[in-house]
PDB file of N, CA and C and ligand atoms in Angstrom:
ATOM      1  N   MET F 135      -8.430  -6.846 -11.236  1.00  0.00           N
ATOM      2  CA  MET F 135      -7.087  -6.307 -11.148  1.00  0.00           C
ATOM      3  C   MET F 135      -7.124  -4.786 -11.303  1.00  0.00           C
ATOM      4  N   LYS F 136      -6.073  -4.164 -10.805  1.00  0.00           N
ATOM      5  CA  LYS F 136      -5.983  -2.706 -10.898  1.00  0.00           C
ATOM      6  C   LYS F 136      -4.739  -2.325 -11.711  1.00  0.00           C
ATOM      7  N   ILE F 137      -4.846  -1.202 -12.386  1.00  0.00           N
ATOM      8  CA  ILE F 137      -3.721  -0.670 -13.157  1.00  0.00           C
ATOM      9  C   ILE F 137      -3.270   0.614 -12.474  1.00  0.00           C
ATOM     10  N   VAL F 138      -2.002   0.666 -12.116  1.00  0.00           N
ATOM     11  CA  VAL F 138      -1.474   1.847 -11.424  1.00  0.00           C
ATOM     12  C   VAL F 138      -0.243   2.345 -12.185  1.00  0.00           C
ATOM     13  N   ILE F 139      -0.229   3.629 -12.480  1.00  0.00           N
ATOM     14  CA  ILE F 139       0.944   4.239 -13.123  1.00  0.00           C
ATOM     15  C   ILE F 139       1.647   5.124 -12.111  1.00  0.00           C
ATOM     16  N   ASP F 140       2.946   4.901 -11.977  1.00  0.00           N
ATOM     17  CA  ASP F 140       3.762   5.705 -11.066  1.00  0.00           C
ATOM     18  C   ASP F 140       4.266   6.923 -11.840  1.00  0.00           C
ATOM     19  N   TYR F 141       3.673   8.076 -11.557  1.00  0.00           N
ATOM     20  CA  TYR F 141       4.036   9.284 -12.312  1.00  0.00           C
ATOM     21  C   TYR F 141       5.362   9.897 -11.864  1.00  0.00           C
ATOM     22  N   GLU F 142       5.933   9.371 -10.805  1.00  0.00           N
ATOM     23  CA  GLU F 142       7.296   9.780 -10.441  1.00  0.00           C
ATOM     24  C   GLU F 142       8.298   9.136 -11.393  1.00  0.00           C
ATOM     25  N   VAL F 143       7.872   8.051 -12.017  1.00  0.00           N
ATOM     26  CA  VAL F 143       8.772   7.236 -12.849  1.00  0.00           C
ATOM     27  C   VAL F 143       8.468   7.405 -14.339  1.00  0.00           C
ATOM     28  N   CYS F 144       7.191   7.546 -14.686  1.00  0.00           N
ATOM     29  CA  CYS F 144       6.771   7.669 -16.089  1.00  0.00           C
ATOM     30  C   CYS F 144       7.465   8.857 -16.747  1.00  0.00           C
ATOM     31  N   GLU F 145       8.013   8.615 -17.951  1.00  0.00           N
ATOM     32  CA  GLU F 145       8.679   9.694 -18.696  1.00  0.00           C
ATOM     33  C   GLU F 145       7.994   9.960 -20.026  1.00  0.00           C
ATOM     34  N   ALA F 146       6.732   9.625 -20.115  1.00  0.00           N
ATOM     35  CA  ALA F 146       5.918   9.957 -21.292  1.00  0.00           C
ATOM     36  C   ALA F 146       6.466   9.341 -22.578  1.00  0.00           C
ATOM     37  N   HIS F 147       6.974   8.134 -22.510  1.00  0.00           N
ATOM     38  CA  HIS F 147       7.450   7.463 -23.726  1.00  0.00           C
ATOM     39  C   HIS F 147       6.296   7.106 -24.660  1.00  0.00           C
ATOM     40  N   GLY F 148       5.134   6.895 -24.098  1.00  0.00           N
ATOM     41  CA  GLY F 148       3.951   6.697 -24.928  1.00  0.00           C
ATOM     42  C   GLY F 148       3.694   5.284 -25.410  1.00  0.00           C
ATOM     43  N   ARG F 149       4.528   4.351 -25.053  1.00  0.00           N
ATOM     44  CA  ARG F 149       4.303   2.994 -25.560  1.00  0.00           C
ATOM     45  C   ARG F 149       2.993   2.404 -25.085  1.00  0.00           C
ATOM     46  N   CYS F 150       2.590   2.766 -23.888  1.00  0.00           N
ATOM     47  CA  CYS F 150       1.346   2.187 -23.360  1.00  0.00           C
ATOM     48  C   CYS F 150       0.151   2.570 -24.213  1.00  0.00           C
ATOM     49  N   PHE F 151      -0.043   3.850 -24.468  1.00  0.00           N
ATOM     50  CA  PHE F 151      -1.251   4.235 -25.223  1.00  0.00           C
ATOM     51  C   PHE F 151      -1.085   4.033 -26.724  1.00  0.00           C
ATOM     52  N   GLU F 152       0.154   3.895 -27.213  1.00  0.00           N
ATOM     53  CA  GLU F 152       0.336   3.588 -28.637  1.00  0.00           C
ATOM     54  C   GLU F 152       0.044   2.118 -28.918  1.00  0.00           C
ATOM     55  N   ASN F 153       0.388   1.253 -27.990  1.00  0.00           N
ATOM     56  CA  ASN F 153       0.237  -0.191 -28.221  1.00  0.00           C
ATOM     57  C   ASN F 153      -0.997  -0.788 -27.561  1.00  0.00           C
ATOM     58  N   ALA F 154      -1.484  -0.177 -26.537  1.00  0.00           N
ATOM     59  CA  ALA F 154      -2.663  -0.710 -25.844  1.00  0.00           C
ATOM     60  C   ALA F 154      -3.674   0.428 -25.696  1.00  0.00           C
ATOM     61  N   PHE F 155      -4.119   0.932 -26.843  1.00  0.00           N
ATOM     62  CA  PHE F 155      -5.017   2.100 -26.837  1.00  0.00           C
ATOM     63  C   PHE F 155      -6.383   1.761 -26.254  1.00  0.00           C
ATOM     64  N   GLU F 156      -6.689   0.463 -26.147  1.00  0.00           N
ATOM     65  CA  GLU F 156      -7.954   0.082 -25.531  1.00  0.00           C
ATOM     66  C   GLU F 156      -7.892   0.200 -24.007  1.00  0.00           C
ATOM     67  N   VAL F 157      -6.671   0.330 -23.489  1.00  0.00           N
ATOM     68  CA  VAL F 157      -6.489   0.395 -22.030  1.00  0.00           C
ATOM     69  C   VAL F 157      -6.016   1.785 -21.574  1.00  0.00           C
ATOM     70  N   PHE F 158      -5.202   2.442 -22.406  1.00  0.00           N
ATOM     71  CA  PHE F 158      -4.580   3.704 -21.995  1.00  0.00           C
ATOM     72  C   PHE F 158      -4.900   4.833 -22.973  1.00  0.00           C
ATOM     73  N   ASP F 159      -4.938   6.023 -22.436  1.00  0.00           N
ATOM     74  CA  ASP F 159      -5.032   7.245 -23.224  1.00  0.00           C
ATOM     75  C   ASP F 159      -3.766   8.066 -22.987  1.00  0.00           C
ATOM     76  N   GLU F 160      -3.556   9.049 -23.874  1.00  0.00           N
ATOM     77  CA  GLU F 160      -2.476   9.998 -23.644  1.00  0.00           C
ATOM     78  C   GLU F 160      -3.008  11.149 -22.808  1.00  0.00           C
ATOM     79  N   GLY F 161      -2.376  11.417 -21.708  1.00  0.00           N
ATOM     80  CA  GLY F 161      -2.786  12.534 -20.868  1.00  0.00           C
ATOM     81  C   GLY F 161      -2.277  13.844 -21.430  1.00  0.00           C
ATOM     82  N   PRO F 162      -2.711  14.972 -20.895  1.00  0.00           N
ATOM     83  CA  PRO F 162      -2.330  16.290 -21.421  1.00  0.00           C
ATOM     84  C   PRO F 162      -0.827  16.562 -21.345  1.00  0.00           C
ATOM     85  N   ASP F 163      -0.136  15.868 -20.449  1.00  0.00           N
ATOM     86  CA  ASP F 163       1.310  16.034 -20.328  1.00  0.00           C
ATOM     87  C   ASP F 163       2.078  14.986 -21.112  1.00  0.00           C
ATOM     88  N   GLY F 164       1.352  14.197 -21.937  1.00  0.00           N
ATOM     89  CA  GLY F 164       2.006  13.169 -22.749  1.00  0.00           C
ATOM     90  C   GLY F 164       2.223  11.860 -22.028  1.00  0.00           C
ATOM     91  N   LYS F 165       1.817  11.804 -20.790  1.00  0.00           N
ATOM     92  CA  LYS F 165       1.977  10.574 -20.024  1.00  0.00           C
ATOM     93  C   LYS F 165       0.743   9.695 -20.178  1.00  0.00           C
ATOM     94  N   GLY F 166       0.946   8.407 -19.992  1.00  0.00           N
ATOM     95  CA  GLY F 166      -0.167   7.472 -20.125  1.00  0.00           C
ATOM     96  C   GLY F 166      -1.161   7.609 -18.984  1.00  0.00           C
ATOM     97  N   VAL F 167      -2.423   7.398 -19.335  1.00  0.00           N
ATOM     98  CA  VAL F 167      -3.498   7.415 -18.332  1.00  0.00           C
ATOM     99  C   VAL F 167      -4.340   6.162 -18.558  1.00  0.00           C
ATOM    100  N   ALA F 168      -4.567   5.406 -17.522  1.00  0.00           N
ATOM    101  CA  ALA F 168      -5.421   4.224 -17.650  1.00  0.00           C
ATOM    102  C   ALA F 168      -6.867   4.658 -17.861  1.00  0.00           C
ATOM    103  N   LYS F 169      -7.498   4.138 -18.913  1.00  0.00           N
ATOM    104  CA  LYS F 169      -8.894   4.496 -19.179  1.00  0.00           C
ATOM    105  C   LYS F 169      -9.794   4.020 -18.050  1.00  0.00           C
ATOM    106  N   THR F 170      -9.455   2.872 -17.510  1.00  0.00           N
ATOM    107  CA  THR F 170     -10.175   2.377 -16.345  1.00  0.00           C
ATOM    108  C   THR F 170      -9.143   1.782 -15.398  1.00  0.00           C
ATOM    109  N   ALA F 171      -9.155   2.238 -14.163  1.00  0.00           N
ATOM    110  CA  ALA F 171      -8.136   1.789 -13.212  1.00  0.00           C
ATOM    111  C   ALA F 171      -8.422   0.391 -12.696  1.00  0.00           C
ATOM    112  N   VAL F 172      -9.682  -0.003 -12.752  1.00  0.00           N
ATOM    113  CA  VAL F 172     -10.068  -1.324 -12.257  1.00  0.00           C
ATOM    114  C   VAL F 172     -10.634  -2.127 -13.423  1.00  0.00           C
ATOM    115  N   VAL F 173     -10.063  -3.301 -13.683  1.00  0.00           N
ATOM    116  CA  VAL F 173     -10.489  -4.151 -14.795  1.00  0.00           C
ATOM    117  C   VAL F 173     -11.257  -5.342 -14.223  1.00  0.00           C
ATOM    118  N   SER F 174     -12.411  -5.614 -14.794  1.00  0.00           N
ATOM    119  CA  SER F 174     -13.227  -6.695 -14.247  1.00  0.00           C
ATOM    120  C   SER F 174     -12.603  -8.058 -14.554  1.00  0.00           C
ATOM    121  N   ASP F 175     -12.962  -9.031 -13.737  1.00  0.00           N
ATOM    122  CA  ASP F 175     -12.370 -10.374 -13.797  1.00  0.00           C
ATOM    123  C   ASP F 175     -12.571 -11.063 -15.136  1.00  0.00           C
ATOM    124  N   ASP F 176     -13.682 -10.771 -15.792  1.00  0.00           N
ATOM    125  CA  ASP F 176     -13.973 -11.481 -17.035  1.00  0.00           C
ATOM    126  C   ASP F 176     -13.562 -10.702 -18.280  1.00  0.00           C
ATOM    127  N   ASP F 177     -12.845  -9.606 -18.109  1.00  0.00           N
ATOM    128  CA  ASP F 177     -12.407  -8.809 -19.257  1.00  0.00           C
ATOM    129  C   ASP F 177     -10.986  -9.226 -19.636  1.00  0.00           C
ATOM    130  N   PHE F 178     -10.889 -10.413 -20.225  1.00  0.00           N
ATOM    131  CA  PHE F 178      -9.573 -11.010 -20.465  1.00  0.00           C
ATOM    132  C   PHE F 178      -8.736 -10.237 -21.481  1.00  0.00           C
ATOM    133  N   ASP F 179      -9.377  -9.678 -22.498  1.00  0.00           N
ATOM    134  CA  ASP F 179      -8.615  -8.935 -23.508  1.00  0.00           C
ATOM    135  C   ASP F 179      -7.946  -7.706 -22.887  1.00  0.00           C
ATOM    136  N   ILE F 180      -8.690  -7.010 -22.043  1.00  0.00           N
ATOM    137  CA  ILE F 180      -8.124  -5.818 -21.409  1.00  0.00           C
ATOM    138  C   ILE F 180      -7.031  -6.224 -20.423  1.00  0.00           C
ATOM    139  N   GLN F 181      -7.247  -7.299 -19.698  1.00  0.00           N
ATOM    140  CA  GLN F 181      -6.221  -7.768 -18.756  1.00  0.00           C
ATOM    141  C   GLN F 181      -4.928  -8.098 -19.496  1.00  0.00           C
ATOM    142  N   ARG F 182      -5.078  -8.803 -20.612  1.00  0.00           N
ATOM    143  CA  ARG F 182      -3.897  -9.204 -21.388  1.00  0.00           C
ATOM    144  C   ARG F 182      -3.173  -7.960 -21.917  1.00  0.00           C
ATOM    145  N   ALA F 183      -3.923  -7.010 -22.442  1.00  0.00           N
ATOM    146  CA  ALA F 183      -3.320  -5.798 -22.996  1.00  0.00           C
ATOM    147  C   ALA F 183      -2.631  -4.989 -21.902  1.00  0.00           C
ATOM    148  N   ALA F 184      -3.226  -4.927 -20.727  1.00  0.00           N
ATOM    149  CA  ALA F 184      -2.633  -4.165 -19.624  1.00  0.00           C
ATOM    150  C   ALA F 184      -1.334  -4.813 -19.158  1.00  0.00           C
ATOM    151  N   ARG F 185      -1.340  -6.140 -19.056  1.00  0.00           N
ATOM    152  CA  ARG F 185      -0.108  -6.837 -18.629  1.00  0.00           C
ATOM    153  C   ARG F 185       1.002  -6.661 -19.652  1.00  0.00           C
ATOM    154  N   SER F 186       0.642  -6.744 -20.912  1.00  0.00           N
ATOM    155  CA  SER F 186       1.616  -6.568 -21.976  1.00  0.00           C
ATOM    156  C   SER F 186       2.208  -5.157 -21.927  1.00  0.00           C
ATOM    157  N   ALA F 187       1.363  -4.158 -21.733  1.00  0.00           N
ATOM    158  CA  ALA F 187       1.830  -2.770 -21.660  1.00  0.00           C
ATOM    159  C   ALA F 187       2.758  -2.582 -20.466  1.00  0.00           C
ATOM    160  N   ALA F 188       2.435  -3.216 -19.359  1.00  0.00           N
ATOM    161  CA  ALA F 188       3.292  -3.094 -18.172  1.00  0.00           C
ATOM    162  C   ALA F 188       4.679  -3.658 -18.459  1.00  0.00           C
ATOM    163  N   MET F 189       4.724  -4.748 -19.222  1.00  0.00           N
ATOM    164  CA  MET F 189       6.031  -5.342 -19.543  1.00  0.00           C
ATOM    165  C   MET F 189       6.807  -4.484 -20.535  1.00  0.00           C
ATOM    166  N   MET F 190       6.077  -3.769 -21.407  1.00  0.00           N
ATOM    167  CA  MET F 190       6.744  -2.984 -22.458  1.00  0.00           C
ATOM    168  C   MET F 190       7.138  -1.593 -22.012  1.00  0.00           C
ATOM    169  N   CYS F 191       6.587  -1.117 -20.906  1.00  0.00           N
ATOM    170  CA  CYS F 191       6.923   0.243 -20.460  1.00  0.00           C
ATOM    171  C   CYS F 191       8.421   0.309 -20.153  1.00  0.00           C
ATOM    172  N   PRO F 192       9.148   1.189 -20.849  1.00  0.00           N
ATOM    173  CA  PRO F 192      10.610   1.238 -20.646  1.00  0.00           C
ATOM    174  C   PRO F 192      11.014   1.703 -19.261  1.00  0.00           C
ATOM    175  N   MET F 193      10.118   2.351 -18.552  1.00  0.00           N
ATOM    176  CA  MET F 193      10.438   2.855 -17.220  1.00  0.00           C
ATOM    177  C   MET F 193       9.937   1.939 -16.107  1.00  0.00           C
ATOM    178  N   GLY F 194       9.187   0.916 -16.482  1.00  0.00           N
ATOM    179  CA  GLY F 194       8.606   0.055 -15.449  1.00  0.00           C
ATOM    180  C   GLY F 194       7.614   0.810 -14.579  1.00  0.00           C
ATOM    181  N   ALA F 195       6.933   1.767 -15.206  1.00  0.00           N
ATOM    182  CA  ALA F 195       6.054   2.649 -14.432  1.00  0.00           C
ATOM    183  C   ALA F 195       4.661   2.065 -14.195  1.00  0.00           C
ATOM    184  N   ILE F 196       4.324   1.006 -14.944  1.00  0.00           N
ATOM    185  CA  ILE F 196       2.968   0.456 -14.848  1.00  0.00           C
ATOM    186  C   ILE F 196       2.978  -0.760 -13.943  1.00  0.00           C
ATOM    187  N   SER F 197       2.149  -0.714 -12.933  1.00  0.00           N
ATOM    188  CA  SER F 197       1.997  -1.864 -12.032  1.00  0.00           C
ATOM    189  C   SER F 197       0.622  -2.470 -12.231  1.00  0.00           C
ATOM    190  N   ILE F 198       0.596  -3.791 -12.233  1.00  0.00           N
ATOM    191  CA  ILE F 198      -0.655  -4.540 -12.275  1.00  0.00           C
ATOM    192  C   ILE F 198      -0.850  -5.159 -10.908  1.00  0.00           C
ATOM    193  N   ILE F 199      -1.924  -4.807 -10.279  1.00  0.00           N
ATOM    194  CA  ILE F 199      -2.206  -5.341  -8.943  1.00  0.00           C
ATOM    195  C   ILE F 199      -3.357  -6.322  -9.060  1.00  0.00           C
ATOM    196  N   GLU F 200      -3.031  -7.580  -8.827  1.00  0.00           N
ATOM    197  CA  GLU F 200      -4.038  -8.637  -8.979  1.00  0.00           C
ATOM    198  C   GLU F 200      -4.989  -8.619  -7.786  1.00  0.00           C
ATOM    199  N   ASP F 201      -6.234  -9.004  -8.041  1.00  0.00           N
ATOM    200  CA  ASP F 201      -7.209  -9.132  -6.966  1.00  0.00           C
ATOM    201  C   ASP F 201      -6.798 -10.273  -6.048  1.00  0.00           C
ATOM    202  N   GLU F 202      -7.143 -10.143  -4.797  1.00  0.00           N
ATOM    203  CA  GLU F 202      -6.790 -11.219  -3.843  1.00  0.00           C
ATOM    204  C   GLU F 202      -7.914 -12.206  -3.732  1.00  0.00           C
TER     205      GLU F 202
HETATM  206  S1  SF4 J 549       4.870   3.545 -21.588  1.00  0.00           S
HETATM  207 FE1  SF4 J 549       5.450   3.878 -19.432  1.00  0.00          FE
HETATM  208  S2  SF4 J 549       6.786   5.685 -19.476  1.00  0.00           S
HETATM  209 FE2  SF4 J 549       5.606   5.638 -21.400  1.00  0.00          FE
HETATM  210  S3  SF4 J 549       3.766   6.897 -21.044  1.00  0.00           S
HETATM  211 FE3  SF4 J 549       3.233   4.766 -20.622  1.00  0.00          FE
HETATM  212  S4  SF4 J 549       3.568   4.564 -18.395  1.00  0.00           S
HETATM  213 FE4  SF4 J 549       4.679   6.382 -19.050  1.00  0.00          FE
END
């Protein structure tokens, strides 16, 4: 799966890197940055944390793109 942040929408609320620090970092502008944009199929903890962060983002800026 891939993690994509829409920076047109992100308002630097910080919930992603505060709650899922294993997946996201804080960028220099205060916006979330995915530590790894592509998560391997067997990395279930990271997948779960990324999905949870996407649901918690108040702006809906995080998209999870599942592998086909
Ligand atoms: S939680 Fe959403 S709005 Fe806040 S920094 Fe992360 S991606 Fe941006």
